[in-house]
Short mmCIF file of C-alpha atoms and ligand atoms in Angstrom, two decimals:
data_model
loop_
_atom_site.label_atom_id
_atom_site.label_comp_id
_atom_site.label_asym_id
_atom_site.label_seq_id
_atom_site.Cartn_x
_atom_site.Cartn_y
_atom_site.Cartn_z
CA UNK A 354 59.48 25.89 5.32
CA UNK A 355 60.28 27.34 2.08
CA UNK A 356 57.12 28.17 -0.62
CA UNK A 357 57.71 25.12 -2.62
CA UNK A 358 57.60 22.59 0.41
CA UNK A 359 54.34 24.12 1.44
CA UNK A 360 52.46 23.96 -2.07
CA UNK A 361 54.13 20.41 -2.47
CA UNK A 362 52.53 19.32 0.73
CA UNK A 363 49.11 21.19 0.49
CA UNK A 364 48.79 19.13 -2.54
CA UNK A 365 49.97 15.62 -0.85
CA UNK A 366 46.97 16.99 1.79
CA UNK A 367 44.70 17.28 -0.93
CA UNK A 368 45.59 14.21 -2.84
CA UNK A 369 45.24 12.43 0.53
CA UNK A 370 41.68 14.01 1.05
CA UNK A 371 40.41 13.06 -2.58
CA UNK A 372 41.82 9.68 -2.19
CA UNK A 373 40.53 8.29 1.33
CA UNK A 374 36.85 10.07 0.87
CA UNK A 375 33.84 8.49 0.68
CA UNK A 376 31.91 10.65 -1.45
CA UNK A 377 32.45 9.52 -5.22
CA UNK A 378 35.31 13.05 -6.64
CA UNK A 379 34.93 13.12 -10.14
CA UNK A 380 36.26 16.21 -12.38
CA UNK A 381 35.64 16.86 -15.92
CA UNK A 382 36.10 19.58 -19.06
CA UNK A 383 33.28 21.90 -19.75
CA UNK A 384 32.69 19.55 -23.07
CA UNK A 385 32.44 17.06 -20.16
CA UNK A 386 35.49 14.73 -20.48
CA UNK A 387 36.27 13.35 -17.19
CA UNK A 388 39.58 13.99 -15.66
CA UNK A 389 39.81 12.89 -12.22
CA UNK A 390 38.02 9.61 -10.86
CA UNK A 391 39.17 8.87 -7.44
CA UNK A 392 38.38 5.48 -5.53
CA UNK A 393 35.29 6.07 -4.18
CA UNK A 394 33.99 7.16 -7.87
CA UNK A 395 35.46 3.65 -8.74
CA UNK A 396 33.72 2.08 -5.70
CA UNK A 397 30.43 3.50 -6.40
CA UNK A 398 30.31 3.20 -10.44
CA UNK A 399 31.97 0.22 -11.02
CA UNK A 400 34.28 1.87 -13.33
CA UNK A 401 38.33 1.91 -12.82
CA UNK A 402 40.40 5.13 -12.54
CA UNK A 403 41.34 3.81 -16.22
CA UNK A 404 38.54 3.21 -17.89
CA UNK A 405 36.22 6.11 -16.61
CA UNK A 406 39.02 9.10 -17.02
CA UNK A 407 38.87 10.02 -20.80
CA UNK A 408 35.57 9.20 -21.61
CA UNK A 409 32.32 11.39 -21.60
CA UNK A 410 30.51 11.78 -18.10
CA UNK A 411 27.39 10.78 -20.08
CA UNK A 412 28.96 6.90 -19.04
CA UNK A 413 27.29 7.55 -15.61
CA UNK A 414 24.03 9.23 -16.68
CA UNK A 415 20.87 7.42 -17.38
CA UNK A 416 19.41 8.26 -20.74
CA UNK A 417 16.68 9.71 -19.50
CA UNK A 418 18.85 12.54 -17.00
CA UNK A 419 20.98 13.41 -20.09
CA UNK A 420 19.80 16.54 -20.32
CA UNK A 421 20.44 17.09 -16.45
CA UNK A 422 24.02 17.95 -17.53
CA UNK A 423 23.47 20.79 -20.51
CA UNK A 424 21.77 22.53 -17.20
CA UNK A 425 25.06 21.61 -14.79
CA UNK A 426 27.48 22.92 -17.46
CA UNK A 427 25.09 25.68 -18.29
CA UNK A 428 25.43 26.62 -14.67
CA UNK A 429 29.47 25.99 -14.25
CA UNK A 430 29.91 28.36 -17.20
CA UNK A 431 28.15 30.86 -15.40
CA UNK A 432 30.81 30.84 -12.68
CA UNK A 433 27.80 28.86 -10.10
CA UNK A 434 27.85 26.26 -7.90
CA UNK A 435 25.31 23.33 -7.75
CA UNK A 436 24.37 22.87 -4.74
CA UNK A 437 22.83 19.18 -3.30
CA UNK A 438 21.28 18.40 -6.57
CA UNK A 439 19.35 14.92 -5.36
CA UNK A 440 19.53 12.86 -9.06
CA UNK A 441 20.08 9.43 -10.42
CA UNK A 442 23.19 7.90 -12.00
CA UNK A 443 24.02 4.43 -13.32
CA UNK A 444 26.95 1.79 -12.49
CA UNK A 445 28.83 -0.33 -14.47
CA UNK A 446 26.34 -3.16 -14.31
CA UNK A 447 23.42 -0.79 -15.65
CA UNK A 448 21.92 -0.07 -12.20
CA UNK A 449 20.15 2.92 -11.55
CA UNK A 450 21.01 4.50 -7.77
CA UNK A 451 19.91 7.69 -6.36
CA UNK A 452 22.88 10.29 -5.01
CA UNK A 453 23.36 13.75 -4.11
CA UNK A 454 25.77 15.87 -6.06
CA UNK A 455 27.56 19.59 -5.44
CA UNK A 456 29.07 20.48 -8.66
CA UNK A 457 31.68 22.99 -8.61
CA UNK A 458 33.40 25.05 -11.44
CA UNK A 459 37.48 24.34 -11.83
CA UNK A 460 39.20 27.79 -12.17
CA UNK A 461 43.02 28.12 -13.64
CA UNK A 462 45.12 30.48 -12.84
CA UNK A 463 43.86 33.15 -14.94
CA UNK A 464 40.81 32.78 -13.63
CA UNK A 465 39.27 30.65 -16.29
CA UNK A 466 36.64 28.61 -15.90
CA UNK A 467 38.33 25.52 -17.33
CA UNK A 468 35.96 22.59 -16.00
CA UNK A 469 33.89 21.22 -13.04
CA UNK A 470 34.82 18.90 -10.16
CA UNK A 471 31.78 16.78 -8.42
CA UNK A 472 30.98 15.74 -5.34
CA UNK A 473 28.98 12.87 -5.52
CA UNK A 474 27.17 10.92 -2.23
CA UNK A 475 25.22 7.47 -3.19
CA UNK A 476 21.99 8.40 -1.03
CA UNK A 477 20.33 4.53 -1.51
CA UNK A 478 19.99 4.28 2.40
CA UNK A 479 18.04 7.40 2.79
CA UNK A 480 15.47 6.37 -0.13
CA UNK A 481 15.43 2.95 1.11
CA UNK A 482 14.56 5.10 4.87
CA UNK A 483 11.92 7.29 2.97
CA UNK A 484 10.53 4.45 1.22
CA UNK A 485 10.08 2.05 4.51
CA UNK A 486 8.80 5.59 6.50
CA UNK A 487 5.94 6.04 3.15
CA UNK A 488 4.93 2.37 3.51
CA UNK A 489 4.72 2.32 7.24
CA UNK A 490 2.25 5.78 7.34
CA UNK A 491 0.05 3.44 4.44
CA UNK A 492 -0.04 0.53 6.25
CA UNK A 493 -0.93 3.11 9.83
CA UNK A 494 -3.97 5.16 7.19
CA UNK A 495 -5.05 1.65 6.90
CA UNK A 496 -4.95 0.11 10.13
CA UNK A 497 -6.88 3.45 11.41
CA UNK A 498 -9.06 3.25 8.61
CA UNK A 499 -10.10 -0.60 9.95
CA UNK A 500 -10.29 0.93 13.54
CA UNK A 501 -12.64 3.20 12.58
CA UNK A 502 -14.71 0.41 10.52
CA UNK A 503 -14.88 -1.85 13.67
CA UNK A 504 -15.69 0.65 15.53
CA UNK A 505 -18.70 2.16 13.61
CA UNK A 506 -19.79 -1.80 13.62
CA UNK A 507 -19.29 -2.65 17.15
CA UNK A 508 -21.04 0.60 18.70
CA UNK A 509 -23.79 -0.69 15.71
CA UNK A 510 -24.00 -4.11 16.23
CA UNK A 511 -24.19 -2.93 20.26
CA UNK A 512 -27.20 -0.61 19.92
CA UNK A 513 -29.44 -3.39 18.61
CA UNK A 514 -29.56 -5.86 21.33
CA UNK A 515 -29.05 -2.75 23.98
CA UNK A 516 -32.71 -1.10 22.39
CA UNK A 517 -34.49 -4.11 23.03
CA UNK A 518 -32.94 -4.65 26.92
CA UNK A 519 -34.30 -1.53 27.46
CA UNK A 520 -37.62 -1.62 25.75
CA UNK A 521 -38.28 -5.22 27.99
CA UNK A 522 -36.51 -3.36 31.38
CA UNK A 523 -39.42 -0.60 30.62
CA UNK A 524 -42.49 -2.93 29.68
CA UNK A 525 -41.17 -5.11 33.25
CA UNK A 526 -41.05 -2.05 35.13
CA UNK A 527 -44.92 -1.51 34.18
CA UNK A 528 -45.94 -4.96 35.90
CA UNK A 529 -43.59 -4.84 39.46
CA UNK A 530 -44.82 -3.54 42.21
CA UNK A 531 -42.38 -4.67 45.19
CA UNK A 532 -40.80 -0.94 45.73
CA UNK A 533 -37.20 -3.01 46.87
CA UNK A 534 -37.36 -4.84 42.45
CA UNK A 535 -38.01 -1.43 41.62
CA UNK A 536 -35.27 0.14 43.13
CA UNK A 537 -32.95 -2.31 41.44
CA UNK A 538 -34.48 -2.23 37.84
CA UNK A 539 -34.31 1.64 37.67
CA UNK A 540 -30.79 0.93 38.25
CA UNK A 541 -30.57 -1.52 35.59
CA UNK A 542 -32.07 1.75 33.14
CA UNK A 543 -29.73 3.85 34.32
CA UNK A 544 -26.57 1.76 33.22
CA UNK A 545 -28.77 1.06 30.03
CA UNK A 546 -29.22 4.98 29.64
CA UNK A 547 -25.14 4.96 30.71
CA UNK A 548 -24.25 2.33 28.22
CA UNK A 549 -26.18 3.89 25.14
CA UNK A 550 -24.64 7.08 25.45
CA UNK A 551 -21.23 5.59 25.46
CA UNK A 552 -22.56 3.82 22.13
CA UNK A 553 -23.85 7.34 20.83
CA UNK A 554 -20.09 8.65 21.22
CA UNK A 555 -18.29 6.09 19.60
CA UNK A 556 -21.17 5.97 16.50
CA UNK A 557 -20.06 9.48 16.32
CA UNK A 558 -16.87 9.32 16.77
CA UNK A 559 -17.08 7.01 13.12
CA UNK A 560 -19.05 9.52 11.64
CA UNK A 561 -16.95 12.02 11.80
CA UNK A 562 -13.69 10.62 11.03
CA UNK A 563 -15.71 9.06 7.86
CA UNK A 564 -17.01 12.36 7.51
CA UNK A 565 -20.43 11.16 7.41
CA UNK A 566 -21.74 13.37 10.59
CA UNK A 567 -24.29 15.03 8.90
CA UNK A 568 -25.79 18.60 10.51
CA UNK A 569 -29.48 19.64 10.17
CA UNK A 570 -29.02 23.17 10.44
CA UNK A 571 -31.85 25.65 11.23
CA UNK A 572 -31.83 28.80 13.08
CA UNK A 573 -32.75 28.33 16.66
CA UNK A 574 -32.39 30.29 20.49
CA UNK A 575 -29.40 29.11 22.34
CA UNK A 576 -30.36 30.91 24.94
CA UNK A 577 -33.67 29.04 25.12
CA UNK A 578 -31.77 25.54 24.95
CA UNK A 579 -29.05 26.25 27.38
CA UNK A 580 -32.13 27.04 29.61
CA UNK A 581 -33.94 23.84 28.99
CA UNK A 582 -30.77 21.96 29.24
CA UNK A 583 -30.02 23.56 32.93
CA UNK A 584 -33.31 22.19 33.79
CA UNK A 585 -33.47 19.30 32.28
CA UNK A 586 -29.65 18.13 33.81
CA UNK A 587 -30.58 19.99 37.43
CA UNK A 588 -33.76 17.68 37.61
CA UNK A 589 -31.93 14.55 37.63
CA UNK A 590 -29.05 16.18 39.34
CA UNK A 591 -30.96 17.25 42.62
CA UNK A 592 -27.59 17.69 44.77
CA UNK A 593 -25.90 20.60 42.00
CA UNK A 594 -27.38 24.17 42.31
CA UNK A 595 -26.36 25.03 38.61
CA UNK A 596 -27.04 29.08 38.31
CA UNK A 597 -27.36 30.77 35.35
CA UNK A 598 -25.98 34.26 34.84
CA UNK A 599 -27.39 36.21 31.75
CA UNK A 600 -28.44 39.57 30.83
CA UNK A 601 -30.37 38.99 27.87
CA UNK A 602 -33.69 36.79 27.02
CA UNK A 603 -32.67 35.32 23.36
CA UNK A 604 -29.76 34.64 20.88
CA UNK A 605 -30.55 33.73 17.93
CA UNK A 606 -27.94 31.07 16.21
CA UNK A 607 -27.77 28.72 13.16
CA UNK A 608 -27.30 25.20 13.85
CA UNK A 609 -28.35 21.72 14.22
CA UNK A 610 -30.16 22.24 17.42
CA UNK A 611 -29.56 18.63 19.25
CA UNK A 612 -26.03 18.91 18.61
CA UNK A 613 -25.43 21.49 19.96
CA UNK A 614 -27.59 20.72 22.80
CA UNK A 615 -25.29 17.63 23.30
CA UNK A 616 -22.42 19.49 23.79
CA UNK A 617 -24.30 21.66 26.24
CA UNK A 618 -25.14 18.35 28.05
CA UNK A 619 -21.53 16.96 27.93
CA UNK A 620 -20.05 20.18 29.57
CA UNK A 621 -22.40 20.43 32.51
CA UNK A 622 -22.23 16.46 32.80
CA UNK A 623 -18.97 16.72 33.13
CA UNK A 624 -18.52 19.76 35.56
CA UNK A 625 -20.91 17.34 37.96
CA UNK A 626 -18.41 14.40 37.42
CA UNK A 627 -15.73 16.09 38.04
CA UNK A 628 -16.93 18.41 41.28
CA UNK A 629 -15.87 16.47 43.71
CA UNK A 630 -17.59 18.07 46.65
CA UNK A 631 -18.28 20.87 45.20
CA UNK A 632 -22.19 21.86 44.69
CA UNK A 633 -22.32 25.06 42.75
CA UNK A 634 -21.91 25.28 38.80
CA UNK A 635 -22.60 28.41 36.87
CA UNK A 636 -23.26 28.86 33.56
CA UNK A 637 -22.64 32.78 31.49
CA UNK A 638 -24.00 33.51 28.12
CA UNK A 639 -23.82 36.34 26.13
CA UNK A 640 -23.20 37.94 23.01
CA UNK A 641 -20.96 39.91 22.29
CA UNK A 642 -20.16 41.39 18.29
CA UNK A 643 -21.86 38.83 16.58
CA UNK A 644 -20.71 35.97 18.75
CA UNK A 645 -22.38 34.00 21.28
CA UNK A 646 -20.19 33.26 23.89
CA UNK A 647 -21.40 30.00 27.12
CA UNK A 648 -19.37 29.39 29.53
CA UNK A 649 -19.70 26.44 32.00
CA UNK A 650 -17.93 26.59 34.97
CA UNK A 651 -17.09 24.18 38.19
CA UNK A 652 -15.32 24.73 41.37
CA UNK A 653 -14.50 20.88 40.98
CA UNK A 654 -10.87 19.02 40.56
CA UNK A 655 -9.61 21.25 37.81
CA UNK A 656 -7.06 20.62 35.16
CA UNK A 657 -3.43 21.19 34.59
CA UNK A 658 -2.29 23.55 31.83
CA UNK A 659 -0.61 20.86 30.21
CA UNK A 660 -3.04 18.81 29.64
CA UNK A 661 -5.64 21.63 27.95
CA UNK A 662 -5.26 21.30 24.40
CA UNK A 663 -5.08 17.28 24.52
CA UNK A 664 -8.39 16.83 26.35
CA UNK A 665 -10.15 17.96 23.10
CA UNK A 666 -8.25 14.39 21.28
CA UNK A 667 -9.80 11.33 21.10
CA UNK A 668 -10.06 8.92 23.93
CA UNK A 669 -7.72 12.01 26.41
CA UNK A 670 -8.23 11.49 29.41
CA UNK A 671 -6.83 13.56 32.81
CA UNK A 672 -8.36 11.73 35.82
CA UNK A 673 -8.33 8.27 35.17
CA UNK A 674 -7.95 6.86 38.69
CA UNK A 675 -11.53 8.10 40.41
CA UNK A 676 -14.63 5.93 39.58
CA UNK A 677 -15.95 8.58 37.13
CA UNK A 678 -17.17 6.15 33.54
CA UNK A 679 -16.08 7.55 30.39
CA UNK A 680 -14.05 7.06 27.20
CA UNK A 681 -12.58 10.20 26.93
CA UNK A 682 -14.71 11.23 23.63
CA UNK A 683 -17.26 13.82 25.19
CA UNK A 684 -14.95 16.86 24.26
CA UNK A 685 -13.39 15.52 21.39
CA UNK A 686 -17.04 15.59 20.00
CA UNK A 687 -18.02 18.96 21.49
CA UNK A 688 -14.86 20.39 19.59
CA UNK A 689 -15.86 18.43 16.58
CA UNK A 690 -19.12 19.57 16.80
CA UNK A 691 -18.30 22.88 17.39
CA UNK A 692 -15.61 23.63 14.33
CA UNK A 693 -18.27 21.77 12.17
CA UNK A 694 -20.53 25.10 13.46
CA UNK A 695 -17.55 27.94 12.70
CA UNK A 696 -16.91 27.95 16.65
CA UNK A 697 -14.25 27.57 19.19
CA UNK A 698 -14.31 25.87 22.13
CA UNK A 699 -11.60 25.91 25.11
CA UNK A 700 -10.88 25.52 28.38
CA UNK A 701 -9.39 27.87 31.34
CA UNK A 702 -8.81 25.81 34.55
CA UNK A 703 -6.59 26.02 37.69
CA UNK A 704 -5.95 22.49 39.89
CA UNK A 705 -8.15 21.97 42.58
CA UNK A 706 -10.22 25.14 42.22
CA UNK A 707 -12.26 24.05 39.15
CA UNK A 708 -12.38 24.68 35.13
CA UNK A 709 -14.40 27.03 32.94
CA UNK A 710 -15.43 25.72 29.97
CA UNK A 711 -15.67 28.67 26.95
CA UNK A 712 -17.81 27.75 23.77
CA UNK A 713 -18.19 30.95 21.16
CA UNK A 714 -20.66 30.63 18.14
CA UNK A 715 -21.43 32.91 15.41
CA UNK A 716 -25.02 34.58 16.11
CA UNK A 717 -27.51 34.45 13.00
CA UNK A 718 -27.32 37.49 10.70
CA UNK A 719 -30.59 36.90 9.50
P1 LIG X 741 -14.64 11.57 29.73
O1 LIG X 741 -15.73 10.70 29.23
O2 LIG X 741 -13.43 10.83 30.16
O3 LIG X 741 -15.12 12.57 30.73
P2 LIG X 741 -14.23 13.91 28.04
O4 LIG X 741 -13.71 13.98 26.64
O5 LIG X 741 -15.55 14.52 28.32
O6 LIG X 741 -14.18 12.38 28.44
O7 LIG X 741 -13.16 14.60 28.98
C1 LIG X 741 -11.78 14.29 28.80
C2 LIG X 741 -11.05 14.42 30.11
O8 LIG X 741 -10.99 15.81 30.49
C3 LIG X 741 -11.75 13.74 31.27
O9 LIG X 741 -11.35 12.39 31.35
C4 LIG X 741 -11.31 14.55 32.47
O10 LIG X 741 -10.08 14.05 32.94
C5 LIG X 741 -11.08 15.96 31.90
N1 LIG X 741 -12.23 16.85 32.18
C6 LIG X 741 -13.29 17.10 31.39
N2 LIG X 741 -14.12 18.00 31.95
C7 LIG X 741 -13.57 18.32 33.14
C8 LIG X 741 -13.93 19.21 34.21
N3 LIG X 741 -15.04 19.96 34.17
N4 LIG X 741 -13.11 19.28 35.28
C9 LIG X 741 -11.98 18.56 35.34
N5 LIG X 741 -11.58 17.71 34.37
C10 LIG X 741 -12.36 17.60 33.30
#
């Protein structure tokens, strides 16, 4: 194939590209004069090969992106490229649509920058996308917004009628004396007790997502309320030998004090639930450069790695199938609780040979 048969049918290639593409082609001078229109450009503007070649590119601009092409033929003059410039041009009809242009400078054969040659893809389905992907994360905030509404009412509207069942289960328990009643009302105060502190949670769990948990801090020992808390959870857990393991008589933190004590409580309640068998819990605290550091630790069920980091979400939970109660909120609260204090909280656990978990808290400077 001689030279002039190849150029001849490079250029039918190119012709053949320009012609069957999608994206809009359009060239033009550097005083922006367009010169090439090709049938997607036609397709997408409204305008015929005929009418748009000859006239000023500023047919296809909005009035307001005019000066958009002073900066494109600022740039072509400098021998650059624009690259995916995401803009707005208008049809025939006056309709504004949003596409994505790559602007190239035309070069003769000297070398002269002699014009620019666009690329132009109508992007209306991807805004239209964005668009119905903004709406639907508005219309989610909301919906979780309303969740959390109901919720702070329900676990509200809940505690009311749940004080008084207890205060009457309490002033009862005064007047029976049959041991076989008593048996059974003590169990109707311990589902009472059960149900309130599910009702706690959730009023929490509003709280904080409304960011109305508020903390009463004041400097405190949490080596002193770890110790009351062992006692306090070992009393009414007679079966659990829960040890603790410390070399030191105080730590001094700053805090609110029943907060923290409540995610003291939820850990060791939850190394009991979740023992299975298993009768011996131990509990380290120390402090180590500034930084109080309690671990609680079972030889219970234990937990798979992948589950560690989502146990700390709302209503996670691992072992839904034995008859242990919960909602899954104990350590989403503990974690809330403890960020809200400049801590950390995690956990280190291997399957069937039980979990430690680590809470670390600044210790008072003061
Ligand atoms: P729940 O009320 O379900 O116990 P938590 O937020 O306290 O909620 O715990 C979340 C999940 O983490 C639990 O459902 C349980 O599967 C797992 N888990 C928590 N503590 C332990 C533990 N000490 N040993 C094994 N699994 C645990």
């Amino acid at each position: 194939m001689d030279l002039f048969n190849h150029l001849e049918n490079n250029q039918a290639l190119f012709n053949a590209i320009v012609t069957s593409s999608n994206d809009a082609i359009v060239s033009k001078t550097l005083d922006g004069i367009i010169t090439s229109w090709n049938p997607a450009a036609e397709k997408m503007f409204g305008y015929l090969q005929t009418e748009a070649v000859g006239k000023h590119i500023s047919l296809i601009i909005p009035e307001d992106r005019l000066s958009e092409e002073d900066y494109i033929i600022g740039q072509i003059k400098a021998g650059k490229k624009v690259d995916h410039f995401e803009t707005i041009r208008k049809t025939k009809n006056g309709q504004n649509f949003p596409i994505s242009v790559t602007v190239s400078p035309v070069v003769d054969k000297e070398g002269n920058i002699i014009g620019a040659s666009k690329i132009a893809r109508d992007i209306s389905d991807r805004h239209i996308a964005q668009q119905e992907k903004a709406e639907l994360l508005e219309k989610l905030k909301e919906l979780n917004i309303r969740k959390d509404e109901f919720i702070a009412l329900a676990s509200h509207e809940l505690r009311t009628p749940l004080t008084s069942m207890d205060a009457y289960l309490q002033i009862l328990k005064r007047y029976i004396d049959d041991e076989k009643v008593k048996v059974f009302l003590e169990k109707a105060l311990a589902q009472s007790k059960k149900l309130n502190h599910l009702i706690s949670d959730l009023l929490d769990v509003s709280k904080i997502e409304s960011g109305k948990l508020v903390l009463r801090i004041e400097k405190f020992d949490i080596h002193q309320l770890v110790e009351d808390t062992i006692d306090l959870i070992s009393k009414a857990n007679e079966f659990f030998e829960i040890t603790l393991h410390s070399e030191i008589d105080s730590i001094q933190i700053e805090g609110d004090h029943y907060k923290i004590e409540q995610v003291i409580t939820n850990l060791l309640t939850n190394a009991i639930r979740y023992s299975a068998g298993s009768k011996q819990i131990d509990v380290f605290i120390k402090a180590e450069n500034g930084i109080a550091i309690i671990g609680v630790k079972d030889y219970g069920a234990g937990i798979d790695s992948n589950h560690f980091e989502d146990i700390f979400s709302r209503f996670y939970q691992v072992h839904q199938s034995n008859n242990v109660s919960g909602l899954g909120l104990g350590l989403y609260l503990c974690k809330q609780i403890i960020s809200q204090h400049w801590g950390k909280i995690w956990v280190e656990s291997e399957l069937k040979k039980g979990s430690t978990f680590w809470i670390e808290l600044p210790v008072s400077q003061c």
